Coordinates of C-alpha atoms in Angstrom, one line a residue:
Chain A
X121 CA 112.4 5.3 69.2
X122 CA 115.3 7.2 69.5
X123 CA 117.2 8.1 72.9
X124 CA 120.2 10.3 73.2
X125 CA 121.8 10.2 76.5
X126 CA 124.5 12.6 78.0
X127 CA 126.0 12.8 74.7
X128 CA 129.2 15.3 74.4
X129 CA 131.0 16.3 71.2
X130 CA 134.3 18.1 70.6
X131 CA 135.5 19.9 67.7
X132 CA 139.3 19.7 68.5
X133 CA 139.2 21.6 72.0
X134 CA 136.0 23.3 71.5
X135 CA 133.3 21.3 73.5
X136 CA 130.1 21.6 71.2
X137 CA 127.7 19.4 73.0
X138 CA 127.3 19.3 76.8
X139 CA 125.6 16.2 78.1
X140 CA 122.8 16.6 75.4
X141 CA 119.9 14.3 76.4
X142 CA 116.5 14.0 74.6
X143 CA 114.4 11.4 73.1
X144 CA 112.0 11.3 70.1
X145 CA 109.0 8.9 70.4
X146 CA 107.7 6.8 67.3
X147 CA 105.4 8.8 65.3
X148 CA 105.7 12.0 66.5
X149 CA 107.5 15.2 64.8
X150 CA 110.1 16.4 67.7
X151 CA 111.7 19.7 66.9
X152 CA 115.2 20.9 68.3
X153 CA 115.2 24.6 68.2
X154 CA 117.9 27.2 69.0
X155 CA 120.1 30.1 67.7
X156 CA 122.8 29.6 65.4
X157 CA 125.9 27.8 67.1
X158 CA 123.5 26.0 69.8
X159 CA 124.7 22.7 68.4
X160 CA 121.7 21.6 66.8
X161 CA 123.3 20.5 63.5
X162 CA 126.0 19.0 65.4
X163 CA 123.4 16.8 67.2
X164 CA 122.0 15.4 63.8
X165 CA 125.5 14.6 62.6
X166 CA 126.3 12.8 65.9
X167 CA 123.0 10.6 65.3
X168 CA 123.7 10.0 61.6
X169 CA 127.2 9.1 62.1
X170 CA 128.9 11.9 60.3
X171 CA 130.8 12.8 63.4
X172 CA 131.6 10.8 66.5
X173 CA 130.6 11.7 70.1
X174 CA 133.3 11.2 72.5
X175 CA 130.9 10.2 75.4
X176 CA 127.3 9.2 75.7
X177 CA 125.0 7.0 73.9
X178 CA 122.6 7.3 71.0
X179 CA 120.2 4.5 71.2
X180 CA 117.9 3.9 68.1
X181 CA 115.4 0.9 68.7
X182 CA 117.1 -0.2 71.8
X183 CA 120.5 -0.6 69.7
X184 CA 123.4 1.6 70.2
X185 CA 124.3 3.2 67.0
X186 CA 126.9 5.8 68.4
X187 CA 129.9 4.0 66.8
X188 CA 128.2 3.1 63.8
X189 CA 129.4 4.0 60.6
X190 CA 126.9 6.6 58.6
X191 CA 126.3 4.1 56.1
X192 CA 125.0 1.6 58.2
X193 CA 122.7 3.8 60.1
X194 CA 120.7 4.8 56.9
X195 CA 120.3 1.0 56.5
X196 CA 118.6 0.9 59.8
X197 CA 116.0 3.2 58.6
X198 CA 117.3 6.5 59.8
X199 CA 117.8 9.2 57.0
X200 CA 119.3 12.6 57.2
X201 CA 118.3 15.4 55.0
X202 CA 121.4 17.7 55.4
X203 CA 121.8 21.2 56.0
X204 CA 121.7 23.5 52.9
X205 CA 120.3 20.7 50.6
X206 CA 123.3 19.1 49.2
X207 CA 121.6 17.8 46.1
X208 CA 123.8 16.3 43.4
X209 CA 124.1 19.3 41.1
X210 CA 125.6 17.5 38.0
X211 CA 122.8 14.8 38.5
X212 CA 119.3 14.9 37.3
X213 CA 116.3 14.8 39.4
X214 CA 115.5 11.3 38.6
X215 CA 119.0 10.2 39.2
X216 CA 119.2 12.3 42.7
X217 CA 116.3 10.4 43.8
X218 CA 117.8 6.7 42.8
X219 CA 120.9 7.7 44.7
X220 CA 118.4 8.0 47.8
X221 CA 117.5 4.5 47.6
X222 CA 121.2 3.4 47.0
X223 CA 121.3 0.8 49.6
X224 CA 118.0 -1.0 48.8
X225 CA 117.5 -3.7 46.5
X226 CA 113.7 -4.3 46.1
X227 CA 112.8 -2.7 42.8
X228 CA 108.9 -3.0 43.5
X229 CA 109.1 -0.9 46.8
X230 CA 111.6 1.5 45.4
X231 CA 109.1 2.2 42.5
X232 CA 106.1 2.7 44.8
X233 CA 108.3 5.1 46.8
X234 CA 109.1 7.2 44.0
X235 CA 105.8 7.3 42.8
X236 CA 104.8 8.8 46.4
X237 CA 107.7 11.4 46.4
X238 CA 106.4 12.4 42.8
X239 CA 102.7 12.8 44.5
X240 CA 104.1 14.7 47.3
X241 CA 106.0 17.0 45.3
X242 CA 104.5 17.4 41.7
X243 CA 106.9 19.7 40.9
X244 CA 109.9 17.1 40.9
X245 CA 107.9 14.8 38.6
X246 CA 107.7 17.8 36.2
X247 CA 111.4 18.1 36.4
X248 CA 112.5 14.7 36.6
X249 CA 115.2 15.0 33.8
X250 CA 116.6 18.5 34.7
X251 CA 119.8 18.8 36.4
X252 CA 119.3 19.3 40.2
X253 CA 121.9 22.6 40.1
X254 CA 119.2 24.4 37.8
X255 CA 116.4 24.1 40.3
X256 CA 115.2 26.8 42.4
X257 CA 116.0 27.0 46.3
X258 CA 112.6 25.4 47.1
X259 CA 112.8 22.9 44.6
X260 CA 116.5 21.7 45.6
X261 CA 114.9 21.5 49.4
X262 CA 112.0 19.5 47.9
X263 CA 114.6 17.3 46.2
X264 CA 116.7 16.9 49.4
X265 CA 113.7 15.8 51.4
X266 CA 112.3 13.4 48.3
X267 CA 115.9 11.7 48.3
X268 CA 115.8 11.3 51.9
X269 CA 112.5 9.6 51.8
X270 CA 113.4 7.2 49.1
X271 CA 115.6 5.7 51.8
X272 CA 112.4 4.5 53.0
X273 CA 113.3 5.9 56.5
X274 CA 111.4 5.3 59.9
X275 CA 113.1 8.1 61.3
X276 CA 113.5 11.2 59.2
X277 CA 116.3 14.1 60.4
X278 CA 115.6 17.3 58.9
X279 CA 118.2 20.2 59.1
X280 CA 116.9 23.5 58.8
X281 CA 114.5 22.8 55.7
X282 CA 113.4 26.4 55.8
X283 CA 116.8 28.3 55.4
X284 CA 117.0 30.5 52.6
X285 CA 113.5 29.9 51.5
X286 CA 110.5 32.6 51.0
X287 CA 107.9 32.5 53.5
X288 CA 105.2 30.9 51.3
X289 CA 107.6 28.1 50.4
X290 CA 108.5 27.6 54.0
X291 CA 104.6 26.9 54.7
X292 CA 104.4 24.8 51.9
X293 CA 107.3 22.9 52.9
X294 CA 106.2 22.3 56.7
X295 CA 102.8 21.2 55.5
X296 CA 104.5 18.6 53.6
X297 CA 106.5 17.9 56.7
X298 CA 103.2 17.3 58.6
X299 CA 101.8 15.1 55.3
X300 CA 105.0 12.9 55.7
X301 CA 104.5 12.4 59.4
X302 CA 101.0 11.3 59.1
X303 CA 102.2 8.3 56.9
X304 CA 104.0 7.1 60.0
X305 CA 107.4 8.3 59.1
X306 CA 108.8 9.8 62.6
X307 CA 110.6 13.2 62.1
X308 CA 113.4 15.1 63.9
X309 CA 113.3 18.6 62.8
X310 CA 116.0 21.0 63.5
X311 CA 114.9 24.5 62.7
X312 CA 116.0 28.2 63.5
X313 CA 112.7 29.2 62.3
X314 CA 111.1 28.5 65.9
X315 CA 107.8 29.6 65.1
X316 CA 107.1 27.4 62.4
X317 CA 108.9 24.4 64.0
X318 CA 106.6 24.6 66.9
X319 CA 103.6 25.0 65.1
X320 CA 104.0 21.4 63.5
X321 CA 105.8 19.4 66.2
X322 CA 104.3 17.4 69.3
X323 CA 107.3 17.9 71.6
X324 CA 110.3 20.3 71.3
X325 CA 113.5 20.8 73.0
X326 CA 115.6 24.2 73.2
X327 CA 119.1 24.2 72.8
X328 CA 121.8 27.1 73.9
X329 CA 125.6 26.7 73.6
X330 CA 125.6 23.2 73.4
X331 CA 122.9 22.4 76.2
X332 CA 119.3 21.5 76.3
X333 CA 117.9 24.0 78.5
X334 CA 114.1 23.5 78.0
X335 CA 111.9 20.7 76.7
X336 CA 108.4 20.0 76.8
X337 CA 105.4 19.7 74.5
X338 CA 105.4 22.0 71.9
X339 CA 102.4 23.9 72.7
X340 CA 104.1 24.5 76.2
X341 CA 107.5 25.5 74.9
X342 CA 105.7 28.1 72.6
X343 CA 104.0 29.6 75.7
X344 CA 107.2 29.8 77.6
X345 CA 107.9 33.3 78.3
X346 CA 111.7 33.0 78.0
X347 CA 111.2 31.4 74.6
X348 CA 108.8 33.9 73.4
X349 CA 111.2 36.5 74.3
X350 CA 114.1 34.9 72.6
X351 CA 113.0 33.1 69.8
X352 CA 109.5 34.1 69.0
X353 CA 110.0 37.5 69.3
X354 CA 106.9 38.4 71.3
Chain B
X1335 CA 119.1 30.4 29.3
X1336 CA 117.4 32.1 26.9
X1337 CA 120.1 31.0 24.3
X1338 CA 119.1 27.4 25.1
X1339 CA 115.4 28.0 24.4
X1340 CA 116.3 29.4 21.0
X1341 CA 118.6 26.3 20.3
X1342 CA 116.2 24.3 22.6
X1343 CA 115.4 21.6 19.7
X1344 CA 114.7 18.5 21.3
X1345 CA 115.8 15.2 20.1
X1346 CA 113.6 11.8 20.5
X1347 CA 115.6 9.3 22.9
X1348 CA 115.6 7.0 19.6
X1349 CA 117.6 9.6 17.4
X1350 CA 119.7 10.5 20.1
X1351 CA 120.9 6.8 20.6
X1352 CA 121.3 6.4 16.8
X1353 CA 123.7 9.4 17.3
X1354 CA 125.6 7.6 19.7
X1355 CA 125.7 4.8 17.5
X1356 CA 126.9 6.7 14.6
X1357 CA 129.6 8.2 16.8
X1358 CA 130.4 4.6 18.0
X1359 CA 130.7 3.4 14.4
X1360 CA 132.9 6.4 13.5
X1361 CA 135.3 5.5 16.3
X1362 CA 135.4 1.6 15.2
X1363 CA 135.9 3.0 11.4
X1364 CA 139.1 5.1 12.5
X1365 CA 140.6 2.0 14.4
X1366 CA 139.7 -0.3 11.7
X1367 CA 141.6 2.0 9.3
X1368 CA 144.6 2.3 11.9
X1369 CA 144.5 -1.5 11.5
X1370 CA 144.5 -1.9 8.0
X1371 CA 147.5 1.0 7.5
X1372 CA 149.3 -1.1 10.6
X1373 CA 149.2 -4.3 9.1
X1374 CA 149.9 -3.4 5.6
X1375 CA 152.7 -1.6 6.7
X1376 CA 151.5 1.9 5.2
X1377 CA 152.0 3.0 8.8
X1378 CA 155.8 2.6 9.1
X1379 CA 157.3 1.3 12.3
X1380 CA 158.1 4.7 13.9
X1381 CA 154.5 5.6 13.7
X1382 CA 153.1 2.6 14.8
X1383 CA 155.4 2.8 17.9
X1384 CA 153.5 6.2 18.6
X1385 CA 150.3 4.3 18.2
X1386 CA 151.2 1.9 21.0
X1387 CA 152.0 4.7 23.4
X1388 CA 148.6 6.4 22.3
X1389 CA 147.3 3.0 23.4
X1390 CA 149.2 3.1 26.7
X1391 CA 148.2 6.7 27.3
X1392 CA 144.5 5.9 26.8
X1393 CA 144.6 3.1 29.7
X1394 CA 146.5 5.7 31.4
X1395 CA 144.0 8.5 31.4
X1396 CA 140.9 6.5 31.3
X1397 CA 142.2 4.9 34.6
X1398 CA 143.0 8.2 36.3
X1399 CA 139.7 9.4 35.0
X1400 CA 138.0 7.2 37.5
X1401 CA 140.0 8.5 40.5
X1402 CA 140.3 12.3 39.5
X1403 CA 137.2 12.8 37.4
X1404 CA 134.5 10.7 38.3
X1405 CA 135.3 10.0 41.9
X1406 CA 136.6 13.7 42.6
X1407 CA 139.8 12.6 44.3
X1408 CA 142.8 14.5 43.0
X1409 CA 145.9 12.0 42.8
X1410 CA 149.2 12.9 41.4
X1411 CA 150.8 9.6 42.0
X1412 CA 149.6 7.6 38.8
X1413 CA 153.4 7.4 37.3
X1414 CA 154.1 5.6 40.7
X1415 CA 151.7 2.9 39.9
X1416 CA 152.8 3.0 36.3
X1417 CA 156.2 2.1 37.7
X1418 CA 155.2 -0.5 39.9
X1419 CA 153.6 -2.3 37.1
X1420 CA 156.6 -1.9 34.8
X1421 CA 159.1 -3.2 37.0
X1422 CA 156.9 -6.1 38.3
X1423 CA 156.1 -7.0 34.8
X1424 CA 159.7 -7.1 33.6
X1425 CA 161.0 -9.0 36.5
X1426 CA 158.2 -11.4 36.1
X1427 CA 159.0 -11.6 32.2
X1428 CA 162.8 -11.9 33.0
X1429 CA 163.0 -14.4 35.9
X1430 CA 159.5 -16.1 35.9
X1431 CA 159.3 -16.3 32.2
X1432 CA 155.6 -16.4 32.6
X1433 CA 153.4 -15.9 29.2
X1434 CA 152.9 -12.1 28.6
X1435 CA 148.8 -12.4 29.2
X1436 CA 149.5 -13.7 32.8
X1437 CA 152.8 -11.1 33.3
X1438 CA 150.0 -8.1 32.3
X1439 CA 147.3 -9.5 35.0
X1440 CA 150.3 -10.0 37.5
X1441 CA 151.3 -6.4 37.1
X1442 CA 147.7 -5.4 37.6
X1443 CA 147.3 -7.0 40.7
X1444 CA 150.4 -5.8 42.4
X1445 CA 149.6 -2.2 41.6
X1446 CA 146.0 -2.9 42.9
X1447 CA 147.2 -4.3 45.8
X1448 CA 149.9 -1.2 46.3
X1449 CA 147.0 1.3 45.4
X1450 CA 144.8 -0.4 48.3
X1451 CA 147.4 -0.2 50.7
X1452 CA 148.2 3.5 49.8
X1453 CA 144.6 4.6 49.3
X1454 CA 143.5 3.3 52.8
X1455 CA 145.4 5.9 55.0
X1456 CA 145.6 8.7 52.2
X1457 CA 141.9 8.7 50.9
X1458 CA 140.9 10.1 54.2
X1459 CA 142.8 13.4 53.3
X1460 CA 140.8 15.9 50.8
X1461 CA 141.7 17.8 48.0
X1462 CA 145.5 19.4 47.9
X1463 CA 146.3 17.4 50.9
X1464 CA 145.7 14.2 49.2
X1465 CA 147.3 15.5 45.9
X1466 CA 150.5 16.1 48.0
X1467 CA 150.5 12.9 49.7
X1468 CA 150.0 10.9 46.5
X1469 CA 152.8 13.0 44.9
X1470 CA 154.9 11.9 48.0
X1471 CA 153.9 8.3 46.9
X1472 CA 155.0 8.4 43.5
X1473 CA 158.2 9.9 44.4
X1474 CA 158.8 7.2 47.1
X1475 CA 158.3 4.5 44.4
X1476 CA 160.6 6.1 42.2
X1477 CA 163.2 6.3 44.9
X1478 CA 162.7 3.1 46.0
X1479 CA 163.5 1.7 42.4
X1480 CA 166.3 3.9 42.3
X1481 CA 168.1 2.3 45.5
X1482 CA 166.9 -1.5 45.0
X1483 CA 169.7 -3.9 43.5
X1484 CA 167.1 -6.1 41.7
X1485 CA 165.4 -3.1 39.6
X1486 CA 168.9 -2.0 38.5
X1487 CA 169.0 1.2 40.3
X1488 CA 169.7 4.3 38.4
X1489 CA 171.1 2.2 35.5
X1490 CA 167.6 0.7 34.6
X1491 CA 166.6 -2.5 33.6
X1492 CA 167.2 -3.6 30.0
X1493 CA 166.6 -7.0 28.1
X1494 CA 162.9 -7.2 28.4
X1495 CA 161.6 -9.0 25.8
X1496 CA 159.4 -6.8 23.1
X1497 CA 156.3 -8.4 23.6
X1498 CA 153.9 -5.4 23.5
X1499 CA 152.6 -5.5 19.5
X1500 CA 150.4 -2.7 18.4
X1501 CA 147.4 -5.5 18.5
X1502 CA 148.2 -6.2 22.1
X1503 CA 148.2 -2.7 23.1
X1504 CA 145.1 -1.7 21.1
X1505 CA 143.1 -5.1 22.7
X1506 CA 144.0 -4.0 26.3
X1507 CA 143.0 -0.6 25.4
X1508 CA 139.6 -1.3 24.3
X1509 CA 139.0 -3.7 27.1
X1510 CA 140.0 -1.1 29.7
X1511 CA 137.8 1.5 28.0
X1512 CA 134.7 -1.2 28.1
X1513 CA 135.3 -2.0 31.3
X1514 CA 135.4 1.4 32.6
X1515 CA 132.3 2.4 30.7
X1516 CA 130.4 -0.6 32.6
X1517 CA 132.0 0.6 35.8
X1518 CA 130.8 4.3 35.2
X1519 CA 127.2 3.1 34.1
X1520 CA 126.7 0.9 36.8
X1521 CA 125.1 1.6 40.3
X1522 CA 128.8 1.8 41.8
X1523 CA 129.5 4.2 39.1
X1524 CA 126.8 6.3 40.5
X1525 CA 128.3 6.3 43.9
X1526 CA 131.5 7.4 42.7
X1527 CA 129.9 10.3 41.1
X1528 CA 127.9 11.1 44.3
X1529 CA 131.1 11.1 46.3
X1530 CA 132.6 13.4 43.9
X1531 CA 129.3 15.8 43.8
X1532 CA 129.0 15.9 47.6
X1533 CA 130.7 13.5 49.9
X1534 CA 128.6 14.3 53.0
X1535 CA 125.6 14.1 51.3
X1536 CA 126.6 10.4 49.9
X1537 CA 127.4 9.4 53.1
X1538 CA 124.0 10.5 54.3
X1539 CA 122.7 8.2 51.4
X1540 CA 124.3 5.3 52.8
X1541 CA 127.1 5.2 50.3
X1542 CA 130.2 3.7 52.2
X1543 CA 132.4 6.6 50.9
X1544 CA 135.7 5.3 52.4
X1545 CA 134.9 1.8 50.4
X1546 CA 134.3 3.7 47.2
X1547 CA 137.2 5.9 47.3
X1548 CA 139.8 2.8 47.9
X1549 CA 138.1 0.9 45.4
X1550 CA 138.5 3.8 42.7
X1551 CA 142.0 4.2 43.7
X1552 CA 142.5 0.4 43.6
X1553 CA 141.1 0.2 40.2
X1554 CA 142.8 3.1 38.6
X1555 CA 146.1 1.7 40.3
X1556 CA 145.4 -1.8 38.6
X1557 CA 145.2 -0.5 34.9
X1558 CA 148.0 2.0 35.7
X1559 CA 150.1 -1.1 36.6
X1560 CA 148.9 -2.6 33.4
X1561 CA 149.8 0.4 31.2
X1562 CA 153.0 0.2 32.9
X1563 CA 153.6 -3.3 31.7
X1564 CA 152.7 -2.5 28.3
X1565 CA 155.4 0.5 28.4
X1566 CA 158.3 -2.0 29.7
X1567 CA 157.6 -4.3 27.2
X1568 CA 157.2 -1.9 24.1
X1569 CA 160.5 0.2 25.3
X1570 CA 162.4 -2.9 26.2
X1571 CA 164.3 -0.6 28.8
X1572 CA 163.2 1.1 31.8
X1573 CA 164.7 3.3 34.4
X1574 CA 163.4 5.5 37.4
X1575 CA 163.5 8.5 34.9
X1576 CA 160.4 7.5 32.8
X1577 CA 158.3 7.3 36.0
X1578 CA 158.8 10.8 37.5
X1579 CA 156.4 13.4 38.7
X1580 CA 156.3 15.0 35.3
X1581 CA 154.9 11.5 33.9
X1582 CA 151.9 12.2 36.5
X1583 CA 151.4 15.5 35.3
X1584 CA 151.1 14.5 31.5
X1585 CA 148.4 12.0 32.5
X1586 CA 146.5 14.4 34.6
X1587 CA 146.6 17.0 31.6
X1588 CA 145.0 14.5 29.2
X1589 CA 142.4 14.0 31.8
X1590 CA 141.9 17.5 32.5
X1591 CA 141.7 18.2 29.0
X1592 CA 139.7 15.5 28.0
X1593 CA 137.0 16.6 30.8
X1594 CA 137.1 15.2 34.2
X1595 CA 134.3 12.6 34.0
X1596 CA 134.2 11.7 30.8
X1597 CA 135.9 8.3 29.1
X1598 CA 135.2 9.6 25.4
X1599 CA 137.3 12.9 26.4
X1600 CA 140.1 10.9 28.0
X1601 CA 140.5 8.9 24.7
X1602 CA 140.3 11.6 22.5
X1603 CA 142.9 14.0 24.8
X1604 CA 145.5 10.7 25.1
X1605 CA 145.1 10.7 21.2
X1606 CA 145.5 14.2 20.3
X1607 CA 148.4 14.9 23.0
X1608 CA 150.6 12.0 22.2
X1609 CA 150.4 12.7 18.5
X1610 CA 150.7 16.5 18.5
X1611 CA 154.4 16.7 19.9
X1612 CA 155.1 14.5 16.6
X1613 CA 152.9 16.3 14.3
X1614 CA 154.6 19.5 15.4
X1615 CA 158.2 18.4 14.7
X1616 CA 158.1 20.7 11.3
X1617 CA 158.3 23.7 13.7
X1618 CA 161.3 22.1 15.3
X1619 CA 162.5 23.8 18.5
X1620 CA 159.3 25.7 19.0
X1621 CA 157.2 22.7 19.2
X1622 CA 156.8 22.6 23.0
X1623 CA 155.9 26.3 23.1
X1624 CA 153.1 25.4 20.6
X1625 CA 151.9 22.6 22.6
X1626 CA 151.9 24.9 26.0
X1627 CA 150.1 27.6 24.2
X1628 CA 147.5 25.3 23.0
X1629 CA 146.9 23.8 26.6
X1630 CA 146.6 27.1 27.8
X1631 CA 144.3 28.3 25.1
X1632 CA 141.9 25.5 25.4
X1633 CA 141.8 25.8 29.1
X1634 CA 140.9 29.5 28.5
X1635 CA 138.5 28.7 26.3
X1636 CA 137.0 25.5 27.6
X1637 CA 138.1 25.1 31.1
X1638 CA 135.7 22.0 31.8
X1639 CA 137.8 20.2 29.3
X1640 CA 136.9 19.0 25.6
X1641 CA 134.0 16.8 26.5
X1642 CA 133.1 18.1 30.2
X1643 CA 131.3 15.3 32.2
X1644 CA 129.8 14.2 28.7
X1645 CA 130.3 11.0 26.4
X1646 CA 130.6 11.3 22.9
X1647 CA 126.9 10.1 22.6
X1648 CA 125.8 12.6 24.9
X1649 CA 126.9 15.4 22.6
X1650 CA 124.0 15.0 20.8
X1651 CA 121.7 14.8 23.4
X1652 CA 122.7 18.4 24.3
X1653 CA 119.7 20.3 22.5
X1654 CA 117.3 18.2 24.5
X1655 CA 118.5 19.4 27.7
X1656 CA 118.8 22.9 27.0
X1657 CA 115.1 22.6 25.8
X1658 CA 114.4 21.7 29.4
X1659 CA 116.2 24.4 31.0
X1660 CA 114.3 26.7 28.4
X1661 CA 111.1 24.9 29.6
X1662 CA 111.8 25.6 33.4
X1663 CA 112.8 29.1 33.0
X1664 CA 109.5 29.7 31.5
X1665 CA 107.6 27.8 34.1
X1666 CA 109.2 29.4 36.8
X1667 CA 107.4 32.6 37.5
X1668 CA 107.5 34.6 40.9
X1669 CA 108.7 32.1 43.2
X1670 CA 110.8 33.1 46.1
X1671 CA 114.3 31.9 46.1

């Protein structure tokens, strides 16, 4: 579904992504794990068009999207839930969700997606008119994911959904991620919490200082001695 | 939030709509009284002239609010667009002798075009950098006018027919408010506000942020140009000194004081800040000090401006929102954050 080949990204003189290649297959949860500064977020930003790679290709369903502007990529069914949630603080929960469906015209399917999001996150349904900035961290993460779903994506890019959340809430969020995946949405999950990420993912890629250093089925990656030592604390 | 709970008295949507309606009715009543005053000559010519300036300033403040308040792009070049509109309209009147409404529209179109051309490269900049770039634009406009022959250079341009009556200024101001209220309420309006709230998130939502920033800039510029045209045909004489950097700051103060993101706020602030220096004439040489102290005091007490991001109608809905927060504080038990 998504094939990234030999992607190179620079921030000024800094070589942030070095020949990064990976693929996401339709229907799976793929996770990209690695330490701080490994290039995970940069990879996601390059895919969703928020930054440009210098070389390499990003193909989505056979189409090269590497030089496409972000707002057109969203239209293709690729939606990013950015790191740190980035909800629109001075807007209500309902307005945030409406903006998620910004580029869509069909009122009926928008409404059914909205109902689905409220079903996934009953707490958002209770707080429809509340300002997003006054939600708790967990609720804001739910809202960010819900907003991402409102664009009716085929591929959902999640950037650090567990960041700054209590362990119990992290578990809840990951269960919902699995539930979203079970409805046929392919998921690319970037996480520092390798343990949780590997437990829900089908395949995994490990990144280190801008390179992919290891890949395979999530269970295999989780069993790898190096990964266990470096990321799983075992 | 505890305070919110105590005050949390919810109003039903119907009653808040009635409240908004009453606020609107009061505004219409005020305007009607002013009109009666003007047409029965109970308000003298001098004060009618100030009222025309009030209308012009309302147009300037509301249009700058779309750029600075709603879209969150800090522009300091509004006087530049006003100058473009003023000179373009004066030249159209003097040399082409077009009817005034056509001249107004022409001034708007020319300013919008310039806004578009300036916006395209500069809106890549953010925050302070954009402010400096737009400041530079305003100065360039002034210097160009200062050095052109057709604009009369530093001697200014005189003999402009006095076509801006109170009636015309008032109609254009009302139209401006209606147009901007509708823009802000539309789905485009949500895109503008989303850009202000978080540009990256807005882009991730599929909003073409460059397009909307340039759009806000061009629409804002168009109405600044129209305001400039009204100004030129009210003063009958314009020179580059009318469009300095100070002028941009004056408009900015109205927007910030009224509330970034509130059209009602801009209207109230533009009205008060235009009339206030006149009202303070009693204390003669101290009036500018009093004016400055008032600005400082207000910013200390209400840094978000008189209205914040709310409109007059919303103010009555405040109780409801606080009620929600109160409920949330109650329901939010023991969850990790």
